[in-house]
Amino acid sequence: MTDLPPYRILSHQIEGLNNVLKTQALAKSYGRIKAVKSLDLEVSEGAVFGILGPNGSGKSTTLSMLLGILTPDAGSFTWFGQAPEPALRKDIGALLEQPNFYPYLSARKNLEIACLIKECSTTRVNTVLEQVGLLPRAESAFKTFSTGMKQRLAIASALLADPKVLVLDEPTNGLDPQGIAEVRELIIAIAERGKTILLASHILDEVEKVCTHVAVIKQGQLLAQGSVLDILRNQHQVELRADDMAALEQALAGYAPAAQRRRDGNLIVLSMIGEPDGTALNRYLFEQGLVLSHLRIHKKRLEESFLEITAKA
Ligand code: ADP
Ligand code: MG
């Protein structure tokens, strides 16, 4: 089994809080390519919400629609319970592409210029530099920064207007391992100060380490959504075999209709969230006239869960 880090924020602490974002049947095509298909997402206040999917699955397209850069073909979304309007944008800080910083100017000067572009006051420059741990390097030229520092400055820039939500697209792409660790730590620290974070990533490990909630998408389609604990960490597999496999399959459909069932050679494999009660399952099947020749329950590795979820579509 994978060695799991402790959960940072227990999902029950944020369930039931206000929805920051809700999308309904959001869709977008580029010509014949259906990039996003009828996407329903719900992001609660305080969540670090990961949109997880392989490259080309529609993550950037989704974020672009949510930020008003692209117009959806169909569907709708609300931020803070309201239909999108330009005034809401000040509550949403975003980092979609690498921002252009001036290499020879200092971190501070670059942020001051960003303030001019964003039409926000420069009073928060020190605060955001401090938040991303760059205050000691405020007067250093951007070009002297490591990859992690450069990306932390980009995040600082997204925080200038003190938004309630931070939207990040593949925030660790192109960084060296040290930079990746720094940026992940920073995202966690920002969330702990109460901001809601929406993050797109194709890296399972990143979502597992940083996010409290996840939506798994593939080819523009939502495959699963919920707490990281439920979706990625708490999946179990039950392998079963009996002489009469057809009867076994039928009985299982009655016992655990929500569980995903597949045939794997001469076994039936059930995938379910939460640990199943093997004794109860065995007793139930026996009462149905089925005697098992094999019963094995194991917790799925994260990679297994992810591969299985994304292979389903
Ligand atoms: P992701 O961010 O998950 O990698 P994207 O949203 O960038 O996915 O892309 C989703 C799909 O849309 C892909 O098939 C991609 O090739 C296609 N796509 C993205 N942008 C464009 C565009 N400007 N024109 C045409 N096709 C695009
Ligand atoms: Mg992308």
PDB file of C-alpha atoms in Angstrom, residues 6-205:
ATOM      1  CA  PRO A   6      -1.849  12.907   6.696  1.00  0.00           C
ATOM      2  CA  TYR A   7      -4.958  14.641   5.448  1.00  0.00           C
ATOM      3  CA  ARG A   8      -4.523  18.363   5.657  1.00  0.00           C
ATOM      4  CA  ILE A   9      -8.127  19.441   5.826  1.00  0.00           C
ATOM      5  CA  LEU A  10     -10.746  16.866   6.672  1.00  0.00           C
ATOM      6  CA  SER A  11     -13.401  16.970   4.029  1.00  0.00           C
ATOM      7  CA  HIS A  12     -16.234  17.067   6.565  1.00  0.00           C
ATOM      8  CA  GLN A  13     -14.886  20.391   7.797  1.00  0.00           C
ATOM      9  CA  ILE A  14     -15.806  22.028   4.558  1.00  0.00           C
ATOM     10  CA  GLU A  15     -18.802  20.029   3.331  1.00  0.00           C
ATOM     11  CA  GLY A  16     -21.956  22.024   3.577  1.00  0.00           C
ATOM     12  CA  LEU A  17     -20.234  25.368   3.303  1.00  0.00           C
ATOM     13  CA  ASN A  18     -21.151  27.849   0.625  1.00  0.00           C
ATOM     14  CA  ASN A  19     -20.569  26.988  -2.962  1.00  0.00           C
ATOM     15  CA  VAL A  20     -17.899  29.213  -4.420  1.00  0.00           C
ATOM     16  CA  LEU A  21     -18.337  27.811  -7.888  1.00  0.00           C
ATOM     17  CA  LYS A  22     -21.038  25.760  -9.531  1.00  0.00           C
ATOM     18  CA  THR A  23     -21.110  24.773 -13.178  1.00  0.00           C
ATOM     19  CA  GLN A  24     -24.047  23.236 -14.971  1.00  0.00           C
ATOM     20  CA  ALA A  25     -23.661  21.258 -18.185  1.00  0.00           C
ATOM     21  CA  LEU A  26     -20.768  23.441 -19.281  1.00  0.00           C
ATOM     22  CA  ALA A  27     -19.629  22.612 -22.819  1.00  0.00           C
ATOM     23  CA  LYS A  28     -17.127  23.890 -25.358  1.00  0.00           C
ATOM     24  CA  SER A  29     -15.999  22.654 -28.762  1.00  0.00           C
ATOM     25  CA  TYR A  30     -13.241  23.792 -31.059  1.00  0.00           C
ATOM     26  CA  GLY A  31     -14.690  22.975 -34.458  1.00  0.00           C
ATOM     27  CA  ARG A  32     -15.282  19.241 -34.322  1.00  0.00           C
ATOM     28  CA  ILE A  33     -13.258  18.704 -31.156  1.00  0.00           C
ATOM     29  CA  LYS A  34     -15.521  18.506 -28.132  1.00  0.00           C
ATOM     30  CA  ALA A  35     -13.082  19.809 -25.520  1.00  0.00           C
ATOM     31  CA  VAL A  36     -15.545  20.003 -22.595  1.00  0.00           C
ATOM     32  CA  LYS A  37     -18.740  17.953 -22.436  1.00  0.00           C
ATOM     33  CA  SER A  38     -21.563  18.821 -20.093  1.00  0.00           C
ATOM     34  CA  LEU A  39     -19.419  19.458 -17.055  1.00  0.00           C
ATOM     35  CA  ASP A  40     -21.009  19.811 -13.605  1.00  0.00           C
ATOM     36  CA  LEU A  41     -18.601  20.955 -10.923  1.00  0.00           C
ATOM     37  CA  GLU A  42     -19.219  22.121  -7.375  1.00  0.00           C
ATOM     38  CA  VAL A  43     -16.489  23.825  -5.398  1.00  0.00           C
ATOM     39  CA  SER A  44     -17.084  24.620  -1.725  1.00  0.00           C
ATOM     40  CA  GLU A  45     -15.577  27.518   0.154  1.00  0.00           C
ATOM     41  CA  GLY A  46     -12.168  26.641   1.596  1.00  0.00           C
ATOM     42  CA  ALA A  47     -11.594  23.676  -0.709  1.00  0.00           C
ATOM     43  CA  VAL A  48      -8.453  23.036  -2.647  1.00  0.00           C
ATOM     44  CA  PHE A  49     -10.232  21.631  -5.640  1.00  0.00           C
ATOM     45  CA  GLY A  50      -8.233  19.741  -8.235  1.00  0.00           C
ATOM     46  CA  ILE A  51      -9.354  19.172 -11.795  1.00  0.00           C
ATOM     47  CA  LEU A  52      -7.372  16.058 -12.613  1.00  0.00           C
ATOM     48  CA  GLY A  53      -7.093  14.640 -16.088  1.00  0.00           C
ATOM     49  CA  PRO A  54      -4.564  13.629 -18.720  1.00  0.00           C
ATOM     50  CA  ASN A  55      -3.252  16.155 -21.230  1.00  0.00           C
ATOM     51  CA  GLY A  56      -5.934  17.286 -23.653  1.00  0.00           C
ATOM     52  CA  SER A  57      -8.796  16.390 -21.307  1.00  0.00           C
ATOM     53  CA  GLY A  58     -10.216  19.925 -21.282  1.00  0.00           C
ATOM     54  CA  LYS A  59      -8.821  21.375 -18.062  1.00  0.00           C
ATOM     55  CA  SER A  60      -7.442  24.611 -19.518  1.00  0.00           C
ATOM     56  CA  THR A  61     -10.547  25.079 -21.648  1.00  0.00           C
ATOM     57  CA  THR A  62     -12.695  24.738 -18.527  1.00  0.00           C
ATOM     58  CA  LEU A  63     -10.631  27.252 -16.555  1.00  0.00           C
ATOM     59  CA  SER A  64     -10.685  29.682 -19.499  1.00  0.00           C
ATOM     60  CA  MET A  65     -14.483  29.582 -19.567  1.00  0.00           C
ATOM     61  CA  LEU A  66     -14.689  30.102 -15.816  1.00  0.00           C
ATOM     62  CA  LEU A  67     -12.450  33.159 -16.129  1.00  0.00           C
ATOM     63  CA  GLY A  68     -14.411  34.684 -18.996  1.00  0.00           C
ATOM     64  CA  ILE A  69     -11.625  34.177 -21.528  1.00  0.00           C
ATOM     65  CA  LEU A  70     -13.675  31.692 -23.579  1.00  0.00           C
ATOM     66  CA  THR A  71     -17.439  31.690 -24.028  1.00  0.00           C
ATOM     67  CA  PRO A  72     -19.140  28.349 -23.336  1.00  0.00           C
ATOM     68  CA  ASP A  73     -21.177  26.807 -26.186  1.00  0.00           C
ATOM     69  CA  ALA A  74     -23.710  25.544 -23.686  1.00  0.00           C
ATOM     70  CA  GLY A  75     -24.330  25.384 -19.942  1.00  0.00           C
ATOM     71  CA  SER A  76     -23.799  27.963 -17.259  1.00  0.00           C
ATOM     72  CA  PHE A  77     -21.847  28.666 -14.112  1.00  0.00           C
ATOM     73  CA  THR A  78     -22.000  30.836 -11.031  1.00  0.00           C
ATOM     74  CA  TRP A  79     -19.253  32.307  -8.878  1.00  0.00           C
ATOM     75  CA  PHE A  80     -20.324  32.992  -5.283  1.00  0.00           C
ATOM     76  CA  GLY A  81     -23.910  32.147  -6.294  1.00  0.00           C
ATOM     77  CA  GLN A  82     -24.008  34.875  -8.929  1.00  0.00           C
ATOM     78  CA  ALA A  83     -23.998  34.781 -12.699  1.00  0.00           C
ATOM     79  CA  PRO A  84     -20.558  35.799 -13.968  1.00  0.00           C
ATOM     80  CA  GLU A  85     -20.018  39.527 -14.387  1.00  0.00           C
ATOM     81  CA  PRO A  86     -16.820  41.556 -14.726  1.00  0.00           C
ATOM     82  CA  ALA A  87     -17.066  42.974 -11.183  1.00  0.00           C
ATOM     83  CA  LEU A  88     -16.625  39.474  -9.734  1.00  0.00           C
ATOM     84  CA  ARG A  89     -13.244  39.087 -11.365  1.00  0.00           C
ATOM     85  CA  LYS A  90     -11.498  41.026  -8.586  1.00  0.00           C
ATOM     86  CA  ASP A  91     -12.406  38.169  -6.230  1.00  0.00           C
ATOM     87  CA  ILE A  92     -10.733  35.633  -8.511  1.00  0.00           C
ATOM     88  CA  GLY A  93      -6.958  35.594  -8.864  1.00  0.00           C
ATOM     89  CA  ALA A  94      -5.714  33.514 -11.752  1.00  0.00           C
ATOM     90  CA  LEU A  95      -2.521  32.071 -13.090  1.00  0.00           C
ATOM     91  CA  LEU A  96      -3.177  30.377 -16.424  1.00  0.00           C
ATOM     92  CA  GLU A  97       0.009  30.976 -18.360  1.00  0.00           C
ATOM     93  CA  GLN A  98       3.458  32.098 -17.343  1.00  0.00           C
ATOM     94  CA  PRO A  99       3.173  35.835 -16.798  1.00  0.00           C
ATOM     95  CA  ASN A 100       5.790  38.001 -18.465  1.00  0.00           C
ATOM     96  CA  PHE A 101       8.066  39.480 -15.877  1.00  0.00           C
ATOM     97  CA  TYR A 102      10.881  41.832 -16.783  1.00  0.00           C
ATOM     98  CA  PRO A 103      14.109  39.862 -16.244  1.00  0.00           C
ATOM     99  CA  TYR A 104      16.259  42.814 -15.194  1.00  0.00           C
ATOM    100  CA  LEU A 105      13.719  44.392 -12.853  1.00  0.00           C
ATOM    101  CA  SER A 106      13.345  43.421  -9.220  1.00  0.00           C
ATOM    102  CA  ALA A 107      10.520  41.302  -7.844  1.00  0.00           C
ATOM    103  CA  ARG A 108       9.074  44.402  -6.209  1.00  0.00           C
ATOM    104  CA  LYS A 109       9.229  46.509  -9.384  1.00  0.00           C
ATOM    105  CA  ASN A 110       7.635  43.700 -11.405  1.00  0.00           C
ATOM    106  CA  LEU A 111       4.742  43.499  -8.953  1.00  0.00           C
ATOM    107  CA  GLU A 112       4.320  47.275  -9.025  1.00  0.00           C
ATOM    108  CA  ILE A 113       3.998  47.074 -12.800  1.00  0.00           C
ATOM    109  CA  ALA A 114       1.493  44.235 -12.413  1.00  0.00           C
ATOM    110  CA  CYS A 115      -0.527  46.529 -10.119  1.00  0.00           C
ATOM    111  CA  LEU A 116      -0.673  49.158 -12.853  1.00  0.00           C
ATOM    112  CA  ILE A 117      -1.906  46.581 -15.359  1.00  0.00           C
ATOM    113  CA  LYS A 118      -4.468  45.170 -12.926  1.00  0.00           C
ATOM    114  CA  GLU A 119      -5.469  48.665 -11.815  1.00  0.00           C
ATOM    115  CA  CYS A 120      -5.048  47.805  -8.159  1.00  0.00           C
ATOM    116  CA  SER A 121      -3.181  49.768  -5.508  1.00  0.00           C
ATOM    117  CA  THR A 122       0.466  48.953  -4.757  1.00  0.00           C
ATOM    118  CA  THR A 123      -0.202  48.842  -1.015  1.00  0.00           C
ATOM    119  CA  ARG A 124      -0.296  45.032  -0.973  1.00  0.00           C
ATOM    120  CA  VAL A 125       3.040  44.437  -2.716  1.00  0.00           C
ATOM    121  CA  ASN A 126       4.879  43.844   0.544  1.00  0.00           C
ATOM    122  CA  THR A 127       2.095  41.650   1.877  1.00  0.00           C
ATOM    123  CA  VAL A 128       2.071  39.325  -1.127  1.00  0.00           C
ATOM    124  CA  LEU A 129       5.868  39.177  -1.248  1.00  0.00           C
ATOM    125  CA  GLU A 130       5.772  38.115   2.372  1.00  0.00           C
ATOM    126  CA  GLN A 131       3.011  35.567   1.714  1.00  0.00           C
ATOM    127  CA  VAL A 132       5.056  33.812  -0.959  1.00  0.00           C
ATOM    128  CA  GLY A 133       8.271  34.027   1.047  1.00  0.00           C
ATOM    129  CA  LEU A 134      10.033  36.447  -1.298  1.00  0.00           C
ATOM    130  CA  LEU A 135      10.238  39.530   0.886  1.00  0.00           C
ATOM    131  CA  PRO A 136      13.946  38.942   1.598  1.00  0.00           C
ATOM    132  CA  ARG A 137      14.544  38.828  -2.179  1.00  0.00           C
ATOM    133  CA  ALA A 138      12.224  41.725  -3.080  1.00  0.00           C
ATOM    134  CA  GLU A 139      15.017  43.855  -4.527  1.00  0.00           C
ATOM    135  CA  SER A 140      16.677  41.048  -6.549  1.00  0.00           C
ATOM    136  CA  ALA A 141      16.286  40.968 -10.299  1.00  0.00           C
ATOM    137  CA  PHE A 142      13.744  38.426 -11.571  1.00  0.00           C
ATOM    138  CA  LYS A 143      16.391  36.718 -13.725  1.00  0.00           C
ATOM    139  CA  THR A 144      18.366  35.707 -10.631  1.00  0.00           C
ATOM    140  CA  PHE A 145      15.436  33.646  -9.292  1.00  0.00           C
ATOM    141  CA  SER A 146      15.165  29.852  -9.248  1.00  0.00           C
ATOM    142  CA  THR A 147      12.211  28.271 -11.108  1.00  0.00           C
ATOM    143  CA  GLY A 148      10.316  27.892  -7.832  1.00  0.00           C
ATOM    144  CA  MET A 149      10.893  31.553  -6.917  1.00  0.00           C
ATOM    145  CA  LYS A 150       9.726  32.679 -10.358  1.00  0.00           C
ATOM    146  CA  GLN A 151       6.516  30.728  -9.984  1.00  0.00           C
ATOM    147  CA  ARG A 152       6.042  32.009  -6.416  1.00  0.00           C
ATOM    148  CA  LEU A 153       6.313  35.542  -7.781  1.00  0.00           C
ATOM    149  CA  ALA A 154       3.663  34.686 -10.376  1.00  0.00           C
ATOM    150  CA  ILE A 155       1.403  33.487  -7.560  1.00  0.00           C
ATOM    151  CA  ALA A 156       2.157  36.678  -5.630  1.00  0.00           C
ATOM    152  CA  SER A 157       0.997  38.637  -8.658  1.00  0.00           C
ATOM    153  CA  ALA A 158      -2.279  36.658  -8.741  1.00  0.00           C
ATOM    154  CA  LEU A 159      -2.778  37.549  -5.056  1.00  0.00           C
ATOM    155  CA  LEU A 160      -2.310  41.306  -5.482  1.00  0.00           C
ATOM    156  CA  ALA A 161      -6.001  42.176  -5.455  1.00  0.00           C
ATOM    157  CA  ASP A 162      -6.545  39.910  -2.411  1.00  0.00           C
ATOM    158  CA  PRO A 163      -8.962  37.579  -4.238  1.00  0.00           C
ATOM    159  CA  LYS A 164     -11.168  35.049  -2.453  1.00  0.00           C
ATOM    160  CA  VAL A 165     -10.333  32.374  -5.002  1.00  0.00           C
ATOM    161  CA  LEU A 166      -7.095  31.436  -6.669  1.00  0.00           C
ATOM    162  CA  VAL A 167      -7.239  29.604 -10.016  1.00  0.00           C
ATOM    163  CA  LEU A 168      -4.048  27.834 -11.080  1.00  0.00           C
ATOM    164  CA  ASP A 169      -3.438  25.914 -14.301  1.00  0.00           C
ATOM    165  CA  GLU A 170      -0.706  23.266 -13.953  1.00  0.00           C
ATOM    166  CA  PRO A 171       1.107  25.356 -11.347  1.00  0.00           C
ATOM    167  CA  THR A 172       4.212  23.153 -11.199  1.00  0.00           C
ATOM    168  CA  ASN A 173       4.735  22.563 -14.925  1.00  0.00           C
ATOM    169  CA  GLY A 174       8.306  23.122 -15.986  1.00  0.00           C
ATOM    170  CA  LEU A 175       9.670  23.503 -12.462  1.00  0.00           C
ATOM    171  CA  ASP A 176      12.613  21.570 -11.049  1.00  0.00           C
ATOM    172  CA  PRO A 177      11.901  19.211  -8.113  1.00  0.00           C
ATOM    173  CA  GLN A 178      12.829  21.846  -5.526  1.00  0.00           C
ATOM    174  CA  GLY A 179      10.547  24.361  -7.253  1.00  0.00           C
ATOM    175  CA  ILE A 180       7.701  21.845  -7.368  1.00  0.00           C
ATOM    176  CA  ALA A 181       8.003  21.262  -3.619  1.00  0.00           C
ATOM    177  CA  GLU A 182       8.091  25.019  -2.888  1.00  0.00           C
ATOM    178  CA  VAL A 183       5.056  25.783  -5.002  1.00  0.00           C
ATOM    179  CA  ARG A 184       3.028  22.895  -3.553  1.00  0.00           C
ATOM    180  CA  GLU A 185       3.849  24.041  -0.029  1.00  0.00           C
ATOM    181  CA  LEU A 186       2.865  27.577  -0.930  1.00  0.00           C
ATOM    182  CA  ILE A 187      -0.503  26.483  -2.332  1.00  0.00           C
ATOM    183  CA  ILE A 188      -1.220  24.605   0.889  1.00  0.00           C
ATOM    184  CA  ALA A 189      -0.203  27.643   2.969  1.00  0.00           C
ATOM    185  CA  ILE A 190      -2.461  29.949   0.940  1.00  0.00           C
ATOM    186  CA  ALA A 191      -5.385  27.582   1.386  1.00  0.00           C
ATOM    187  CA  GLU A 192      -4.745  27.463   5.112  1.00  0.00           C
ATOM    188  CA  ARG A 193      -5.157  31.213   5.229  1.00  0.00           C
ATOM    189  CA  GLY A 194      -8.717  30.689   4.017  1.00  0.00           C
ATOM    190  CA  LYS A 195      -8.626  31.039   0.267  1.00  0.00           C
ATOM    191  CA  THR A 196     -10.444  28.649  -2.016  1.00  0.00           C
ATOM    192  CA  ILE A 197      -8.197  27.173  -4.678  1.00  0.00           C
ATOM    193  CA  LEU A 198      -9.120  25.690  -8.030  1.00  0.00           C
ATOM    194  CA  LEU A 199      -6.214  23.909  -9.619  1.00  0.00           C
ATOM    195  CA  ALA A 200      -5.839  21.960 -12.851  1.00  0.00           C
ATOM    196  CA  SER A 201      -3.241  19.225 -12.996  1.00  0.00           C
ATOM    197  CA  HIS A 202      -2.436  16.081 -14.939  1.00  0.00           C
ATOM    198  CA  ILE A 203      -0.337  14.814 -12.037  1.00  0.00           C
ATOM    199  CA  LEU A 204      -2.126  12.427  -9.717  1.00  0.00           C
ATOM    200  CA  ASP A 205       0.522  12.761  -7.027  1.00  0.00           C
TER     201      ASP A 205
END
